[in-house]
Short mmCIF file of C-alpha atoms in Angstrom, two decimals:
data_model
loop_
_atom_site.label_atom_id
_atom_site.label_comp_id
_atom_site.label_asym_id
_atom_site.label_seq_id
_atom_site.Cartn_x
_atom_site.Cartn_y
_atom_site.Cartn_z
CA UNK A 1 2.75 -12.26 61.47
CA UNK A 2 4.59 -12.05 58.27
CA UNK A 3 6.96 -15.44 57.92
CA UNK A 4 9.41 -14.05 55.24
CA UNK A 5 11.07 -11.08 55.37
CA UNK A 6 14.17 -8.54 54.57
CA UNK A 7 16.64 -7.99 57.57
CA UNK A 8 19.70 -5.90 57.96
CA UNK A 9 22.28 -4.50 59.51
CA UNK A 10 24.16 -1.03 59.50
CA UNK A 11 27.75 -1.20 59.34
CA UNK A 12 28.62 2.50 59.19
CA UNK A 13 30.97 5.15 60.71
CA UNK A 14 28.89 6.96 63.40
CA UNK A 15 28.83 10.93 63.88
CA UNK A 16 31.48 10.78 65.98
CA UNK A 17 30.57 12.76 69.35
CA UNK A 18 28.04 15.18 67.15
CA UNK A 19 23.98 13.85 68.77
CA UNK A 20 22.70 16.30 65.90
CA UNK A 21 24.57 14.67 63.03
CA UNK A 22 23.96 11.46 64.30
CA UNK A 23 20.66 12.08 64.51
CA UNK A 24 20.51 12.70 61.15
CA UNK A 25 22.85 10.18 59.97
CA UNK A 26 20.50 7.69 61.61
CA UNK A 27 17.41 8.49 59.91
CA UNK A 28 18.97 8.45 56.55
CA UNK A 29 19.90 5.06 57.51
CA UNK A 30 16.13 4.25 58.36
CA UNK A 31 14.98 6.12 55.15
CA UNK A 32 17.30 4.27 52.74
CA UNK A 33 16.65 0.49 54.85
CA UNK A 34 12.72 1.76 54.20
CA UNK A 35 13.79 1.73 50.38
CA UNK A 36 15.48 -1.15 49.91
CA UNK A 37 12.30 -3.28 51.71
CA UNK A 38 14.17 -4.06 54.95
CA UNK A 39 11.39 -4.76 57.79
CA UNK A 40 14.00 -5.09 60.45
CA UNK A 41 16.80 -2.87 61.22
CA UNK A 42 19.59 -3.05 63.36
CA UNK A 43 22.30 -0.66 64.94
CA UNK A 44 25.34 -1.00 66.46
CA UNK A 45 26.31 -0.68 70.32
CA UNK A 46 26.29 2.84 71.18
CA UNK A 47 25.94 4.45 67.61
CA UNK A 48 24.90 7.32 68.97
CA UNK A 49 27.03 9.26 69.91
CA UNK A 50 29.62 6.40 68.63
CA UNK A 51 32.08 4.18 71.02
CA UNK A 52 34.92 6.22 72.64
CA UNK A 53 37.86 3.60 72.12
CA UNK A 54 39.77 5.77 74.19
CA UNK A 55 38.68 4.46 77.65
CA UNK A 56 40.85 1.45 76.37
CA UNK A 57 43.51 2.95 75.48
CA UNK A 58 44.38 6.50 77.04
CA UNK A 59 44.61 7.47 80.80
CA UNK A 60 41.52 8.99 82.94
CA UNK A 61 43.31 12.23 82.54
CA UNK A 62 43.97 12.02 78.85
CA UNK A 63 39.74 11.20 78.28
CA UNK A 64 38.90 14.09 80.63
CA UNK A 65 37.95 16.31 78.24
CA UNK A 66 36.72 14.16 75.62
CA UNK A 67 34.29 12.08 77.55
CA UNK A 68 33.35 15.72 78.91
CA UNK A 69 31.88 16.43 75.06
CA UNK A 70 30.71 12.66 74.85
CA UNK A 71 28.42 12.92 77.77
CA UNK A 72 27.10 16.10 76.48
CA UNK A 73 26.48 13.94 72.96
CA UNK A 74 24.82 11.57 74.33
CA UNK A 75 21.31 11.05 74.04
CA UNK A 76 17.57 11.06 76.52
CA UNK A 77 15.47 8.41 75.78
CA UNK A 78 12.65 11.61 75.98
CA UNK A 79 14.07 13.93 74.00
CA UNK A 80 13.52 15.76 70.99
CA UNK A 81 16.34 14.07 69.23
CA UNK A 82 14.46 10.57 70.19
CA UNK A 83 11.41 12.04 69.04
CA UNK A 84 13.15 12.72 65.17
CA UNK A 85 13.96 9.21 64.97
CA UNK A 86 10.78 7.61 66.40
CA UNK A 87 9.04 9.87 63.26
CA UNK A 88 11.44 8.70 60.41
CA UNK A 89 10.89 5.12 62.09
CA UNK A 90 6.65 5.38 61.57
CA UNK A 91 7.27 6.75 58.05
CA UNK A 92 9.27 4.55 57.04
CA UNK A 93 7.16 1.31 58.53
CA UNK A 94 10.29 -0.04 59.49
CA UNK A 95 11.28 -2.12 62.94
CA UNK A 96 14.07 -0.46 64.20
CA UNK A 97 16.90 -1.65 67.20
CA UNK A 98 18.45 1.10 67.90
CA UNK A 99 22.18 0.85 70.19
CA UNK A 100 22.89 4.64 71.56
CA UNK A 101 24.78 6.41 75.03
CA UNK A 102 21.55 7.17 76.72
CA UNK A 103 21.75 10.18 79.04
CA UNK A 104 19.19 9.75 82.33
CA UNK A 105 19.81 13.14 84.32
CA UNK A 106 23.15 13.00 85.25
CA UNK A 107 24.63 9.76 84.32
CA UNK A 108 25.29 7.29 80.93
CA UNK A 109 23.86 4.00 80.47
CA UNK A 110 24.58 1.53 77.41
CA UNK A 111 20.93 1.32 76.05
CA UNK A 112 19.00 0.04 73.15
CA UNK A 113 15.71 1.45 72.35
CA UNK A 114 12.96 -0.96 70.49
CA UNK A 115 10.98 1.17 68.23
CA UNK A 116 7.89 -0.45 66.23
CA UNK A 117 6.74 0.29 63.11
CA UNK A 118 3.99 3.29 64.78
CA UNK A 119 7.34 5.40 66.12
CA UNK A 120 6.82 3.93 69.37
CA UNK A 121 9.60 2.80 71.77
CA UNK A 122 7.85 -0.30 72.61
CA UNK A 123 10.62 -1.83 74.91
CA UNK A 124 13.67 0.24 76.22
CA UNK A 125 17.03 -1.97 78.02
CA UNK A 126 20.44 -1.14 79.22
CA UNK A 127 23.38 -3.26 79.16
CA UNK A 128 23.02 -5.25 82.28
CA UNK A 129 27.04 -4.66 83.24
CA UNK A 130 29.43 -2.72 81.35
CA UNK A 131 32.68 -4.55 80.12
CA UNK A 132 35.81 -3.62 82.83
CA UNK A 133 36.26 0.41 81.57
CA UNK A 134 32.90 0.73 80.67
CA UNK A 135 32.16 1.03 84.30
CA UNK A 136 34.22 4.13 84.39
CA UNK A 137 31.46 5.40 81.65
CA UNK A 138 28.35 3.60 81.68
CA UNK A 139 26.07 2.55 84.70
CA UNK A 140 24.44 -1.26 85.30
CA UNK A 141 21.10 -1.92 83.46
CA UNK A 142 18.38 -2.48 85.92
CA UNK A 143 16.20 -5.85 86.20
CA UNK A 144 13.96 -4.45 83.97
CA UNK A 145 17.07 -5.21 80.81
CA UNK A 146 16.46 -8.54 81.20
CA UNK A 147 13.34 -8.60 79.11
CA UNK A 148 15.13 -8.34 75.76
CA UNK A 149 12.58 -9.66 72.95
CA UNK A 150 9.46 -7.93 72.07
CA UNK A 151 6.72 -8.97 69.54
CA UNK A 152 6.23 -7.55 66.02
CA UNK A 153 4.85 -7.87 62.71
CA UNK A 154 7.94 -9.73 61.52
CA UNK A 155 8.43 -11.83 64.41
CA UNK A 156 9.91 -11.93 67.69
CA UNK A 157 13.19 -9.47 67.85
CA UNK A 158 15.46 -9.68 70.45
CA UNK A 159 18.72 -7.44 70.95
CA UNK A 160 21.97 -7.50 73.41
CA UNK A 161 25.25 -5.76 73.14
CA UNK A 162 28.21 -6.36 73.32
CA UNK A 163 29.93 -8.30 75.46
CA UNK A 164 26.73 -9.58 76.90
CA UNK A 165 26.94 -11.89 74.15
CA UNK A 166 29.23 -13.75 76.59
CA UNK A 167 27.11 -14.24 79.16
CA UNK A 168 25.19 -17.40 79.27
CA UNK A 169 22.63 -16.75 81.59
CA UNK A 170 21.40 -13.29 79.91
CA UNK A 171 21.62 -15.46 76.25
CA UNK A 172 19.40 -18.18 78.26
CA UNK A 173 16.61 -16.35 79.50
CA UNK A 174 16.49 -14.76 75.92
CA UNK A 175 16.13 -17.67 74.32
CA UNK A 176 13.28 -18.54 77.19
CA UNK A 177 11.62 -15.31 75.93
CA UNK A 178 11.16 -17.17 72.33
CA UNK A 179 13.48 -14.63 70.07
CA UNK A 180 13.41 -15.27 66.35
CA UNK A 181 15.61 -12.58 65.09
CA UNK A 182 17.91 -11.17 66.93
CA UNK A 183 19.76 -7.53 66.89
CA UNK A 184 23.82 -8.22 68.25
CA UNK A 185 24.94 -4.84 69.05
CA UNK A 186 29.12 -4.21 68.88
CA UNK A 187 31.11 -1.37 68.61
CA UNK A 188 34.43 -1.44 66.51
CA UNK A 189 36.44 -4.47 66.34
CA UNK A 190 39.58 -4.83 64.85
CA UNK A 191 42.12 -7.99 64.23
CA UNK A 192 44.39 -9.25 66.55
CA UNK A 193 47.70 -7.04 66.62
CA UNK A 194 50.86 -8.24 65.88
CA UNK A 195 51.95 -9.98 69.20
CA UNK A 196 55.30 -8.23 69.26
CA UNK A 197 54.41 -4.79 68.83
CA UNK A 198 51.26 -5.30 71.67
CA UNK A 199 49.98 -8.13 73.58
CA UNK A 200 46.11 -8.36 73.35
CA UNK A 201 43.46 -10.84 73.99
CA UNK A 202 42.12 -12.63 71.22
CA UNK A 203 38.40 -12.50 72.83
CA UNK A 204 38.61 -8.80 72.12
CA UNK A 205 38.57 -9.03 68.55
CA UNK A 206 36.59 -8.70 65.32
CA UNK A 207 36.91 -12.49 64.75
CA UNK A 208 35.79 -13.46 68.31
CA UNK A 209 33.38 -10.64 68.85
CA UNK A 210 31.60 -12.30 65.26
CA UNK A 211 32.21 -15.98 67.01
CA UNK A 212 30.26 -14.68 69.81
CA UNK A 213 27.30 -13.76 68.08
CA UNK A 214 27.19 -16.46 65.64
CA UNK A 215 27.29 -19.22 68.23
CA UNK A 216 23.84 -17.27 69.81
CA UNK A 217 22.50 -17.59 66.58
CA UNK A 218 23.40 -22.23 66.69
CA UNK A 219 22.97 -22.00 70.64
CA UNK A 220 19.43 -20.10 70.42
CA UNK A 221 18.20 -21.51 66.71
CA UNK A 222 17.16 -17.62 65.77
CA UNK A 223 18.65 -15.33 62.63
CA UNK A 224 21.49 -12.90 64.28
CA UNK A 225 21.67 -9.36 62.54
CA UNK A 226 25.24 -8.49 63.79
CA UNK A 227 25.24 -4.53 63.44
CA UNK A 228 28.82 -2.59 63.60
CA UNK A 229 30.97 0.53 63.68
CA UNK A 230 33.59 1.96 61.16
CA UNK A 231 36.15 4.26 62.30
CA UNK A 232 37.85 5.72 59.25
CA UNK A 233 41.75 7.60 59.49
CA UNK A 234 40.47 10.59 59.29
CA UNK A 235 38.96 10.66 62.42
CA UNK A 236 41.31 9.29 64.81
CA UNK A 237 42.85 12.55 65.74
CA UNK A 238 39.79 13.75 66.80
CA UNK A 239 38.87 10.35 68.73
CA UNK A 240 42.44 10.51 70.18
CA UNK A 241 43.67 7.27 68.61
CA UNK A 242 46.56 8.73 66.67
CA UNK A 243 49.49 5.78 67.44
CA UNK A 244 46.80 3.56 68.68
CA UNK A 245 48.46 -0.37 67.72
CA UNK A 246 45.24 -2.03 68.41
CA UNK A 247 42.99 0.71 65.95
CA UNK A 248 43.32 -0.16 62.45
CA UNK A 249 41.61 2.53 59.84
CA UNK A 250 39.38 2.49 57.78
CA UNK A 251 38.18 -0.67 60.15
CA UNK A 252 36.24 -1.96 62.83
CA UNK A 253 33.16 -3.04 60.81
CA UNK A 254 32.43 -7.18 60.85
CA UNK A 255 28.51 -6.95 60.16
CA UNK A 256 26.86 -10.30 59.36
CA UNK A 257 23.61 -12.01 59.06
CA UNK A 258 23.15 -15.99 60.64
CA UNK A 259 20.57 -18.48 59.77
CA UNK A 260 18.96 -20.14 62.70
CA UNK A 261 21.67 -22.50 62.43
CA UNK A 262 24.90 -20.49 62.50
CA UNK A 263 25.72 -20.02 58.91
CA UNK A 264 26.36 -16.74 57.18
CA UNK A 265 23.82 -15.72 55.15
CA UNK A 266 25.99 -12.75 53.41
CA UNK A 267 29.16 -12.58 52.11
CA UNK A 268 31.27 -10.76 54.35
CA UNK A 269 32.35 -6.93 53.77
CA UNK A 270 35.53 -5.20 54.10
CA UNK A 271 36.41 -4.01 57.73
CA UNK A 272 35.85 -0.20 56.31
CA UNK A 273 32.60 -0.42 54.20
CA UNK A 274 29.95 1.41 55.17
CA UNK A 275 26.41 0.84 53.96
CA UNK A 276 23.20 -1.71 55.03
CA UNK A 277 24.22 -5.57 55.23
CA UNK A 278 20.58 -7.07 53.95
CA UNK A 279 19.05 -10.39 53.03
CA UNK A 280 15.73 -11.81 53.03
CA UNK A 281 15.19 -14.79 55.62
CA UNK A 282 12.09 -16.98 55.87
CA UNK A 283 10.93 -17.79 59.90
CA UNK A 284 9.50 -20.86 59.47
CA UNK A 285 13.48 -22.38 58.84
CA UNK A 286 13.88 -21.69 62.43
CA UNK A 287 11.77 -24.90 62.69
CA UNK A 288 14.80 -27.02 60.69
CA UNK A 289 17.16 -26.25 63.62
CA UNK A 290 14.42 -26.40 66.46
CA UNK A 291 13.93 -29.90 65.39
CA UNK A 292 17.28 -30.62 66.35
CA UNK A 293 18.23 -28.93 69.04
CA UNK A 294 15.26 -26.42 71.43
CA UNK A 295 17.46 -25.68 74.22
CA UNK A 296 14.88 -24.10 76.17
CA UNK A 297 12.17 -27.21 75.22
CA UNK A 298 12.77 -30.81 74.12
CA UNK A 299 16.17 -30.11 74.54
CA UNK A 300 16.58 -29.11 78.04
CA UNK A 301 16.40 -30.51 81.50
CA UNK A 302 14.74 -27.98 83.72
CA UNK A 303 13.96 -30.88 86.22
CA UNK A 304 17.90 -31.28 86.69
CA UNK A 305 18.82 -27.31 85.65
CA UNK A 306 16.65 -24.01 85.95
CA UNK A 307 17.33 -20.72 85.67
CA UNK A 308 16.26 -18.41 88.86
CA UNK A 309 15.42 -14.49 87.36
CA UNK A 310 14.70 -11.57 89.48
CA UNK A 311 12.16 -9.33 87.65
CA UNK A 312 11.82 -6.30 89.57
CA UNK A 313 14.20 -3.45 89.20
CA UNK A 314 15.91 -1.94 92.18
CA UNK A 315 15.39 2.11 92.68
CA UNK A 316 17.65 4.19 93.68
CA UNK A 317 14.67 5.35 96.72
CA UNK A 318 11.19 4.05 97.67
CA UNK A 319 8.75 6.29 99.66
CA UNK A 320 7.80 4.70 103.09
CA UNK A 321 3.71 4.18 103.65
CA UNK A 322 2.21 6.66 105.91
#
């Protein structure tokens, strides 16, 4: 296993309900991370076909149609579109997390597809509950999503999205699974609105959503590759964010990269800059922080506090013996 290498995270403006251009925009991604020496890549939550803001803010009625045309954007884990990016991934040697809408017959999950450095999806999750309107979208990952860190070259590279960056049972059994270098997977996030002209949670914000992820990176002593979305003005009419408070364009990126023991490792970029967040990390500083603090070894008491997981996914049928 190779101790130092080059991480990094995409903070770009996804092809906006188009699977074909962001398709493409993906592997130029890949092909320019392969260029600048990254080894591990990672993408935001659903970059693919991009996060539809407008479950937050428009009516059920007033998404109809557009969440018609996102469903039909979004993307098959076995498709030929998959199969594009799972080539650019073997040619460019990369290891790639990659956040997309994943389409399974006829309904959406929040998924993140692990592809290795051969093109192959070698571990495939969903996000294990969708955040409040999500649910209207997205359906529940599956036992199977709890695995969430898979072995490679460069280490062992974990991934959640999202909001299930706040849930301390699901960041637990990750850190039981050993992660080293993990993939944080958000959509847009903007700063908190002027309380007068809209009243909005502070937990829902760029500042807390990067809180979130950095405290995984002190709570779980591994390097966090926070990966995020731009949404730029000219797009917002076709989004259906014109008038929007909480929206501010060109915005929504907050990429970072955390050391093992929560501090930035990059200087930060404006909200609107698009491009591939990178710095080289070595593994072995993991060991600094683990000496301190191993919350799932000398630092635990599993005698006194355990966590109980259910491995085996639920189907939706199961055929009766003869």
């Amino acid at each position: 296993m190779t101790q130092k290498i080059r991480v990094g995270a995409v903070q770009a403006e996804p092809a906006w309900i188009d699977l074909q251009g962001g398709v493409d925009k993906t592997i130029q991604l890949i092909q320019q991370a392969s260029r600048d020496g990254v080894n591990v890549l990672g993408f935001p939550e659903v970059w693919i076909p991009g996060y539809p803001w407008i479950i937050w803010t428009r009516s059920v009625v007033e998404s109809t149609e557009l969440m018609h045309d996102y469903m039909a954007n979004s993307m098959s884990r076995t498709s030929p579109e998959m199969a594009r990016i799972c080539a650019a991934v073997k040619e460019a040697g990369i290891f790639v997390v990659l956040g997309y809408s994943e389409r399974d017959g006829a309904s959406l999950y929040i998924a993140q597809s692990f592809i290795s450095t051969e093109g192959k999806i070698v571990h495939h999750r969903r996000k294990v509950k969708p955040t409040h309107v999500e649910r209207s979208i997205w359906g529940d990952g599956q036992a199977d999503s709890l695995k969430s860190v898979v072995d490679t070259p460069f280490g062992k590279v974990g991934g959640l999205n999202c909001w299930e960056h706040l849930q301390p049972l699901l960041r637990y059994y990750e850190y039981c699974q050993g992660v080293q270098v993990h993939v944080a997977s958000w959509p847009p996030m903007f700063p908190l609105p002027d309380p007068k002209e809209l009243k909005w949670p502070y937990h829902e914000t760029a500042e807390a959503s990067l809180r979130a992820s950095q405290f995984l990176a002190i709570e779980g002593q591994s390097f966090v590759i926070l990966s995020t979305q731009v949404i730029t003005e000219g797009n917002l009419e076709k989004l259906n964010l014109l008038g929007v408070k909480v929206i501010q364009a060109p915005g929504g990126g907050f990429s970072m990269i955390f050391g093992p023991d929560g501090k930035q490792l990059c200087e930060p970029w404006p909200a609107g800059k698009e491009g591939i967040m990178q710095t080289d990390i070595d593994l072995r500083d993991i060991d600094y922080a683990k000496a301190l603090i191993d919350t799932v070894g000398h630092y635990s008491r599993p005698d006194l506090l355990s966590l109980l997981v259910n491995p085996k996914a639920a189907q939706t049928y199961q055929l009766m013996d003869s």
